[in-house]
Every structure is written in structure tokens, then in C-alpha cells.
PDB file of C-alpha atoms in Angstrom:
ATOM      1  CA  UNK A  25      91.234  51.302 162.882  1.00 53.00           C
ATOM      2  CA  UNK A  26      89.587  52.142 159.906  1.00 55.00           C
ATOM      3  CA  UNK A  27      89.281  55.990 159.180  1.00 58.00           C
ATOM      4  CA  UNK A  28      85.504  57.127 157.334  1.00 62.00           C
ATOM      5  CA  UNK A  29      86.561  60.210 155.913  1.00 57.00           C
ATOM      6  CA  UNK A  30      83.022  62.477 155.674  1.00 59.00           C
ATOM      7  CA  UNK A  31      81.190  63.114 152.232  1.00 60.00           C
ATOM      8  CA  UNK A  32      82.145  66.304 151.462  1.00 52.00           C
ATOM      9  CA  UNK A  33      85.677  65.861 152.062  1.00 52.00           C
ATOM     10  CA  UNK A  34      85.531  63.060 149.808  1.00 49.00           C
ATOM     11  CA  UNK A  35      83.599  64.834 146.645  1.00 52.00           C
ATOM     12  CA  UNK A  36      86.343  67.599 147.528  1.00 52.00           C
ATOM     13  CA  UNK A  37      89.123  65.102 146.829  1.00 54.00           C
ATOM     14  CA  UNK A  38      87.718  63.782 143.733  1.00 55.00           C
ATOM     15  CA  UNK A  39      87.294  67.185 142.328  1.00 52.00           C
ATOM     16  CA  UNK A  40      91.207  68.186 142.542  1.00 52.00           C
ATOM     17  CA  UNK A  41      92.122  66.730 139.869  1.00 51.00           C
ATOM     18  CA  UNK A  42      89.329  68.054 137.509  1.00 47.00           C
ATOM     19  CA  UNK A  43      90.482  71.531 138.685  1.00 46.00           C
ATOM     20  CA  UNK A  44      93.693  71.477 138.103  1.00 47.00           C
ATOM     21  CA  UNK A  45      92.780  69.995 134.525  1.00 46.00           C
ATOM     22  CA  UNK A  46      90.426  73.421 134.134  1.00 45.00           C
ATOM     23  CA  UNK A  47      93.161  75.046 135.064  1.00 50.00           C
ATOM     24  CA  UNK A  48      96.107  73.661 132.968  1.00 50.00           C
ATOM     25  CA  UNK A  49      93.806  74.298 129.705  1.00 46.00           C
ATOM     26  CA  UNK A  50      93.093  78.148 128.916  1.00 45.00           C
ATOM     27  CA  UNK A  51      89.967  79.385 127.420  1.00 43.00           C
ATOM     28  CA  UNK A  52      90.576  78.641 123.314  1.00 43.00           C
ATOM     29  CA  UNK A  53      90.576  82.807 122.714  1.00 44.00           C
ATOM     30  CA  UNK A  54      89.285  82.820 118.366  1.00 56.00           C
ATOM     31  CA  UNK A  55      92.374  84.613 116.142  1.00 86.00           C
ATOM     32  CA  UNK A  56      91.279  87.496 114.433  1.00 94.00           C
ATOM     33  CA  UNK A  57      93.615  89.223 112.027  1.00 94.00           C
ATOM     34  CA  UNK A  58      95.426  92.808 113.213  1.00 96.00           C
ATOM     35  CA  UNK A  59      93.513  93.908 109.924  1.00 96.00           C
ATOM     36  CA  UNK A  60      89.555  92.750 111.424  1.00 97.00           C
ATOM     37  CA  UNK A  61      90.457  93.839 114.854  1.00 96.00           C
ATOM     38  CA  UNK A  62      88.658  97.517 114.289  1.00 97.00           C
ATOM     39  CA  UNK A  63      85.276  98.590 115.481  1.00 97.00           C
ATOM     40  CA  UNK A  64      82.793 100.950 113.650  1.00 98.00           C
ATOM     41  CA  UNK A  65      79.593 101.880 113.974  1.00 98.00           C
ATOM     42  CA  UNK A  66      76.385 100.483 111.806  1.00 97.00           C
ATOM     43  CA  UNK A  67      75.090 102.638 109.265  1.00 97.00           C
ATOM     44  CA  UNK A  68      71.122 102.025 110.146  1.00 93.00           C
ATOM     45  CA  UNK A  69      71.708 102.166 114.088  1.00 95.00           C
ATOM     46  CA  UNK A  70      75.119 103.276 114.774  1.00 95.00           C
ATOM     47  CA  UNK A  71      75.448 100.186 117.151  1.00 97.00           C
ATOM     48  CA  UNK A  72      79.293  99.487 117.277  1.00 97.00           C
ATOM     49  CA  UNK A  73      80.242  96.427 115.311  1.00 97.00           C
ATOM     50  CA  UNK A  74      83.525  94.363 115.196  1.00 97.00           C
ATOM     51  CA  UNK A  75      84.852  93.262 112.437  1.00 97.00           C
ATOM     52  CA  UNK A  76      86.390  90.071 113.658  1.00 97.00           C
ATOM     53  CA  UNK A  77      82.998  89.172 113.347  1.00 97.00           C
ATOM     54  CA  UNK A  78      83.504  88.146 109.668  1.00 97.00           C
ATOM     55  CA  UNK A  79      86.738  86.349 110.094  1.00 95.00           C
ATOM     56  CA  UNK A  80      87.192  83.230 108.136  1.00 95.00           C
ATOM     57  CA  UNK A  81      85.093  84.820 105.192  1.00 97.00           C
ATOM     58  CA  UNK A  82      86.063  86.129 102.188  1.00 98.00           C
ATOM     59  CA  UNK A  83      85.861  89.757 102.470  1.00 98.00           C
ATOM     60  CA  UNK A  84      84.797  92.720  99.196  1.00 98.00           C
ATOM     61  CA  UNK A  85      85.655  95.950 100.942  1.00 98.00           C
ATOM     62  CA  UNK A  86      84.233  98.769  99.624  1.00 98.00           C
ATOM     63  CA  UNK A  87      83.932 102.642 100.173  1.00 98.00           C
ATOM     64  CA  UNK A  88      80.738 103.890  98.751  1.00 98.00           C
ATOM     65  CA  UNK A  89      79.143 107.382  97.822  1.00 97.00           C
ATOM     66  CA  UNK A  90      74.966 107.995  96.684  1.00 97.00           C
ATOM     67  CA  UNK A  91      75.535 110.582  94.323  1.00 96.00           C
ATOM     68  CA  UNK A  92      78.134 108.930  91.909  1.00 96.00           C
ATOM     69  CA  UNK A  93      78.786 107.788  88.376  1.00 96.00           C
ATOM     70  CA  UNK A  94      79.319 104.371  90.313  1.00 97.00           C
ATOM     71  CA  UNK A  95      76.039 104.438  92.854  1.00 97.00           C
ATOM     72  CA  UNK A  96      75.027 101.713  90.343  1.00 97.00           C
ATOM     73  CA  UNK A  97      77.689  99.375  91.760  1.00 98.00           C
ATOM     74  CA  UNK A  98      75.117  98.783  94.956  1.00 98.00           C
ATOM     75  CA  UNK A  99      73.646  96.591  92.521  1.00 97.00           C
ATOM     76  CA  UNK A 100      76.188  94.451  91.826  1.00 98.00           C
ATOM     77  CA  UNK A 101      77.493  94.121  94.869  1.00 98.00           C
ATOM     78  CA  UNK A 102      74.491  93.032  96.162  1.00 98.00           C
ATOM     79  CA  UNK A 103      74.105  90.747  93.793  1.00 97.00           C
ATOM     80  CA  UNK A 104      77.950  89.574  94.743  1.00 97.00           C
ATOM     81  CA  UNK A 105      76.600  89.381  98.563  1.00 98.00           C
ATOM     82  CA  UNK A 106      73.604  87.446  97.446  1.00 98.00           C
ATOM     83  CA  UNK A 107      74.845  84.454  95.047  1.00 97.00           C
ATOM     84  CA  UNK A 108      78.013  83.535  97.827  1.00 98.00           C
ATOM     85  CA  UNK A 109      77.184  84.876 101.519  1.00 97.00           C
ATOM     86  CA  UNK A 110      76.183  81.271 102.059  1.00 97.00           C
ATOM     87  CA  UNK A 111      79.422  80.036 101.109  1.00 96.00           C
ATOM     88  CA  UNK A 112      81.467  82.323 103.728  1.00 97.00           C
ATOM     89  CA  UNK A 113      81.222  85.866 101.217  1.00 98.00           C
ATOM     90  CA  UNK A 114      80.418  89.517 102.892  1.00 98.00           C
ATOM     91  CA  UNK A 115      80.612  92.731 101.194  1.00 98.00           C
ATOM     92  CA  UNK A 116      81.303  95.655 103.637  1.00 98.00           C
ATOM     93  CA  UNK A 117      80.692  98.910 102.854  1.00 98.00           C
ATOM     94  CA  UNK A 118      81.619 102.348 104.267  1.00 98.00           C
ATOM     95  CA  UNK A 119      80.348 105.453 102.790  1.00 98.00           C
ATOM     96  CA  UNK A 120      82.540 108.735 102.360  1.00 98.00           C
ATOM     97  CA  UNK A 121      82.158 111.898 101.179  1.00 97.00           C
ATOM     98  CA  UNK A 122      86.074 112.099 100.357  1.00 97.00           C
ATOM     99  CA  UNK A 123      85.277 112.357  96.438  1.00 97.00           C
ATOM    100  CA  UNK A 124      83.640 114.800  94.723  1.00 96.00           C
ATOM    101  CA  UNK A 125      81.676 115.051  98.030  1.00 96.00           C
ATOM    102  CA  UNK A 126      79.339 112.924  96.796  1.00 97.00           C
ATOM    103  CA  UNK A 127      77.859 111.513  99.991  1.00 97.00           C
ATOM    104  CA  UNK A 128      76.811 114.538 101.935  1.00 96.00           C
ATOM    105  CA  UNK A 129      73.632 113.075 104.104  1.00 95.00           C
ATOM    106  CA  UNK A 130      73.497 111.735 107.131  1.00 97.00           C
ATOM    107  CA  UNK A 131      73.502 108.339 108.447  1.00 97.00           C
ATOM    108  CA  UNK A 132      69.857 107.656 108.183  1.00 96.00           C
ATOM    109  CA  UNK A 133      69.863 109.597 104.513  1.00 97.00           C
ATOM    110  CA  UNK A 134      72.671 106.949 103.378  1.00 98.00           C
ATOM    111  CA  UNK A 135      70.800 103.697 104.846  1.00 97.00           C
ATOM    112  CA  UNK A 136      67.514 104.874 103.556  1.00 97.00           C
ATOM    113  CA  UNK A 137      68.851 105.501 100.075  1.00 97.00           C
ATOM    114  CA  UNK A 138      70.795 102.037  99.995  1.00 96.00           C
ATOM    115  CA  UNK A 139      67.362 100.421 101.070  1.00 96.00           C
ATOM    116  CA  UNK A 140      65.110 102.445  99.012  1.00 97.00           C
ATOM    117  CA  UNK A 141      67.205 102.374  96.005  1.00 96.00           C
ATOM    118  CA  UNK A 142      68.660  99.245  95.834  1.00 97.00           C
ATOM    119  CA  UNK A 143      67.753  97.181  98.504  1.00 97.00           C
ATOM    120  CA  UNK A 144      71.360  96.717  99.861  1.00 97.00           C
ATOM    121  CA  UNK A 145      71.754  93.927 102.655  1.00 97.00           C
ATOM    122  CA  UNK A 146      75.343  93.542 103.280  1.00 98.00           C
ATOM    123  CA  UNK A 147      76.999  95.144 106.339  1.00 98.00           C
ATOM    124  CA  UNK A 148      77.231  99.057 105.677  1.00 98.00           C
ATOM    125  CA  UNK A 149      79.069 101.482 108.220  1.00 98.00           C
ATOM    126  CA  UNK A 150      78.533 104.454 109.184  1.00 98.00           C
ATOM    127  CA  UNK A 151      80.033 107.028 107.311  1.00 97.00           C
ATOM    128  CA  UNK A 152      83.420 107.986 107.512  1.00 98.00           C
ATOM    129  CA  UNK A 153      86.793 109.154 105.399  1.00 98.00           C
ATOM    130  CA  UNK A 154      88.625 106.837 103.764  1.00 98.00           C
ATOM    131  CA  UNK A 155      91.439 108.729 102.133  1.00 95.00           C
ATOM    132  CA  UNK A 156      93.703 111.475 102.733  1.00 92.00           C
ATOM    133  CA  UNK A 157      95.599 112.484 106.267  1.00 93.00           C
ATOM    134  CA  UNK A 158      92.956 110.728 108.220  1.00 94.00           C
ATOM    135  CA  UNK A 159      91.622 107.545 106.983  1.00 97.00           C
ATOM    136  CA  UNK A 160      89.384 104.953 109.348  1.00 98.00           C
ATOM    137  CA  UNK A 161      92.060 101.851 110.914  1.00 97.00           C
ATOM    138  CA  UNK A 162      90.578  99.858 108.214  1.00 98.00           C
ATOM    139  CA  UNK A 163      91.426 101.707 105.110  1.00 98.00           C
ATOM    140  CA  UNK A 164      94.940 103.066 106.556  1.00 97.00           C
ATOM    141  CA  UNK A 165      95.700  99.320 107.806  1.00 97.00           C
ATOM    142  CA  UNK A 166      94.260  98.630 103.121  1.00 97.00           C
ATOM    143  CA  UNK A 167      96.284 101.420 101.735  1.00 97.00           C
ATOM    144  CA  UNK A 168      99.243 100.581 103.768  1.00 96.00           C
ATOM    145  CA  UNK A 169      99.352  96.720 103.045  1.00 95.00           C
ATOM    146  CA  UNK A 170      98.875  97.199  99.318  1.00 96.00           C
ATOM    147  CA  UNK A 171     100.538 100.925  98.988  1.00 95.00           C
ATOM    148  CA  UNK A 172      97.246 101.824  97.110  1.00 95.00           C
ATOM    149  CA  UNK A 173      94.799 104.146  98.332  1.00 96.00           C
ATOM    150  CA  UNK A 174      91.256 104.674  96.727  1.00 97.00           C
ATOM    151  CA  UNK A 175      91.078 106.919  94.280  1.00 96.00           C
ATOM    152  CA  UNK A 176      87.292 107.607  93.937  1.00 97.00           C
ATOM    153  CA  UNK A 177      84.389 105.776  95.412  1.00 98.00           C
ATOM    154  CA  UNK A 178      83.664 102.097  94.683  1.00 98.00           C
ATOM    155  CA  UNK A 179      87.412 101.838  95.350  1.00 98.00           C
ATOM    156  CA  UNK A 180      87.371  97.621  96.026  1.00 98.00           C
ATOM    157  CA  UNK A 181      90.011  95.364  98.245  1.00 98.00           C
ATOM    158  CA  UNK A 182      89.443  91.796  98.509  1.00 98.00           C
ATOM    159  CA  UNK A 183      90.350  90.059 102.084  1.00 97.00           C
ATOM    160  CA  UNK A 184      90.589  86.148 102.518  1.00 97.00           C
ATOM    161  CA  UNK A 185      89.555  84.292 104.780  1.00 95.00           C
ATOM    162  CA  UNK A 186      92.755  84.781 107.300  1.00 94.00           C
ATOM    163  CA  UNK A 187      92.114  88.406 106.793  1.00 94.00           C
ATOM    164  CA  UNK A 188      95.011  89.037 104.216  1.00 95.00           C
ATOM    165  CA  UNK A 189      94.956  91.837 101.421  1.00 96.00           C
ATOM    166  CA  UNK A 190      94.494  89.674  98.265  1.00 95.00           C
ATOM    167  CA  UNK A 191      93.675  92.106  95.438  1.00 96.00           C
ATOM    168  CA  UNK A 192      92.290  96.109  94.842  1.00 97.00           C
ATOM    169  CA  UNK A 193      90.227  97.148  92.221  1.00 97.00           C
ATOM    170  CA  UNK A 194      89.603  99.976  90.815  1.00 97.00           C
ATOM    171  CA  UNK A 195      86.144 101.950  90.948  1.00 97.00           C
ATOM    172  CA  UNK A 196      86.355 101.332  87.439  1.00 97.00           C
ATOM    173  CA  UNK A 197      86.297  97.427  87.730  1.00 98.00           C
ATOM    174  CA  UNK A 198      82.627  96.713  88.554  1.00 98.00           C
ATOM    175  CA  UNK A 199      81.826  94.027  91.079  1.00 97.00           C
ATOM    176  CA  UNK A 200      80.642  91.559  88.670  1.00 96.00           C
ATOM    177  CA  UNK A 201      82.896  91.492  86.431  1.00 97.00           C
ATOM    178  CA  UNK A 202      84.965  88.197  85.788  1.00 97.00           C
ATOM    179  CA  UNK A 203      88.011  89.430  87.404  1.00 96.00           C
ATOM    180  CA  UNK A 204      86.328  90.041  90.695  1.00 98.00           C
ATOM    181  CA  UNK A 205      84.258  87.005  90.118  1.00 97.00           C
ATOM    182  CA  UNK A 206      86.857  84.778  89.330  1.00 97.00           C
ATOM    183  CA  UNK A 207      89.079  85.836  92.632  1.00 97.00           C
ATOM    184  CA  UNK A 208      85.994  85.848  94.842  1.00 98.00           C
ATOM    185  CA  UNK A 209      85.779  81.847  93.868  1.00 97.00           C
ATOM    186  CA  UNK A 210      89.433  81.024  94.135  1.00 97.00           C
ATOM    187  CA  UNK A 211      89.485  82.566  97.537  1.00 97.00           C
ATOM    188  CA  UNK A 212      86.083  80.625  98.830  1.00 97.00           C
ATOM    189  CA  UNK A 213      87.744  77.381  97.353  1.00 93.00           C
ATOM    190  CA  UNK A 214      90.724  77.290  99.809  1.00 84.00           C
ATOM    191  CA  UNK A 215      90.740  76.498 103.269  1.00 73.00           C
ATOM    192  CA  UNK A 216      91.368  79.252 105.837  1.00 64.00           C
TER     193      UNK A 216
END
């Protein structure tokens, strides 16, 4: 006697096998370095941003201040951001009033000036302390992997694209200068 097994049961049985397929495989989860895995706030909105977000680009770190001998670093820097973001380059700043106090306004004050004043586009947090007892995760996670901390604002660290410390520079060093330039394009020659 010949058994007719009903449709449903039959779809049923053919799905096993696809289940226990889903179910052998787990979800690919994307790496991010120890060093992205922070969240801070935007400077124009304060909506919280990751910063695995830019992992697998080349990375310019930077901690920022309006009322400085080196406010005229926005402009290189943007320039920086400008000629290789399309190649896998971000410049992220974070302003602090940590030197000289130099960056007293608010949020809104900061992003207006950046806009205003030099039309900055690349990522900029909200503003925070980068130095001292109490650092953000970011620049305590910088100053312990290189055992330098910033010693005035436009204090650089360069992060490739598997989110290791490469290089610091000093606010001296200004973003365009061939020594930044030239490690900017090794880094965005290799592979990640």
C-alpha cells in the first residue's frame, strides 16, 4: 500500500535540512578594533556615533581647539579629508578645552565656527578632554598604545585600516606636510 504523505508535511521535510544549514552558519558579526569600539556624541547634533563605523579606513585623529595658534590646521585637514576620503581616509576631530582653555563654547559655538570659518566636513565630536586624569576611551586607549599624550591642541595620531596606532604628530607638524602626507599614502596603499 502506497502511503501519500500530505503537502505540508512534505514542504516541512524538505525544509529540515535548510534549517539546520541556517543554523550551523552564525551571523558573519564585522571585527572592529578594541581601539574603534567607543561611542561619542556628534558635535552638530549630539547624536551618538560609533566609531567602528570607520573601520577599514585610514584614520587622522585629532583634538582640536577655536582659539589657537593652530585653529589654522582646520584647513589643512580638510584639505587632507578632501583629496583621500574617497580612497578609505577620515579625519576625526574632538575639540577640548584642556590647553590654554582655548575652546570654551558650546557645542553649537564649536560646529558653527568650524562651518563658518573653515567649512570643516569631516566627523567632529562633541567636545570633551583629552588629556590629564580623565581622558575620553579614545585618547586614553592613543596615549596608552603609543605612551604619548597630546601636548597642546592639533595633537595628531594616525590609525590604519585594522585600527592600529601607526604614528603621532606633534601640533607642531601640520597636516599637510610631507611627513603626514607621505604616511597617509603608505597606509591607503596596503590592504587591511
Amino acid at each position: 500500500m502506497i502511503r501519500i504523505i500530505p503537502r505540508y508535511l512534505l514542504a516541512l521535510l524538505l525544509l529540515v535540512p535548510t534549517i539546520k544549514s541556517l543554523e550551523a552558519a552564525p551571523p558573519a558579526i564585522p571585527s572592529c578594533s578594541p581601539l574603534l569600539s567607543h561611542t561619542f556624541p556628534r558635535l552638530q547634533d549630539e547624536v551618538p556615533q560609533n566609531l567602528c563605523q570607520y573601520q577599514g579606513k585610514v584614520i587622522l585623529v585629532v583634538n582640536t581647539a577655536s582659539f589657537c595658534g593652530f585653529t589654522s590646521q582646520y584647513e589643512g585637514l580638510e584639505k587632507l579629508y578632501a583629496k583621500y576620503k574617497d580612497r578609505g581616509f577620515v579625519v576625526l576631530g574632538f575639540p577640548s578645552n584642556d590647553f590654554g582653555q582655548q575652546e570654551p563654547g558650546s557645542n553649537k559655538e564649536i560646529a558653527d565656527f568650524c562651518k563658518n570659518t573653515y567649512d570643516v566636513k569631516f566627523p567632529m565630536f562633541a567636545k570633551s578632554s583629552v588629556s590629564g586624569s580623565t581622558p575620553n576611551p579614545l585618547f586614553k586607549m592613543l596615549i596608552a598604545k603609543t605612551g604619548t599624550t597630546p601636548k597642546w591642541n592639533f595633537y595628531k595620531y594616525l590609525i590604519d585600516r585594522n585600527g592600529n596606532v601607526v604614528e603621532a604628530f606633534s601640533s607642531m607638524t601640520k597636516p599637510t606636510s610631507m611627513s603626514v602626507i607621505s604616511d597617509i599614502e603608505k597606509l591607503l596603499g596596503e590592504k587591511p
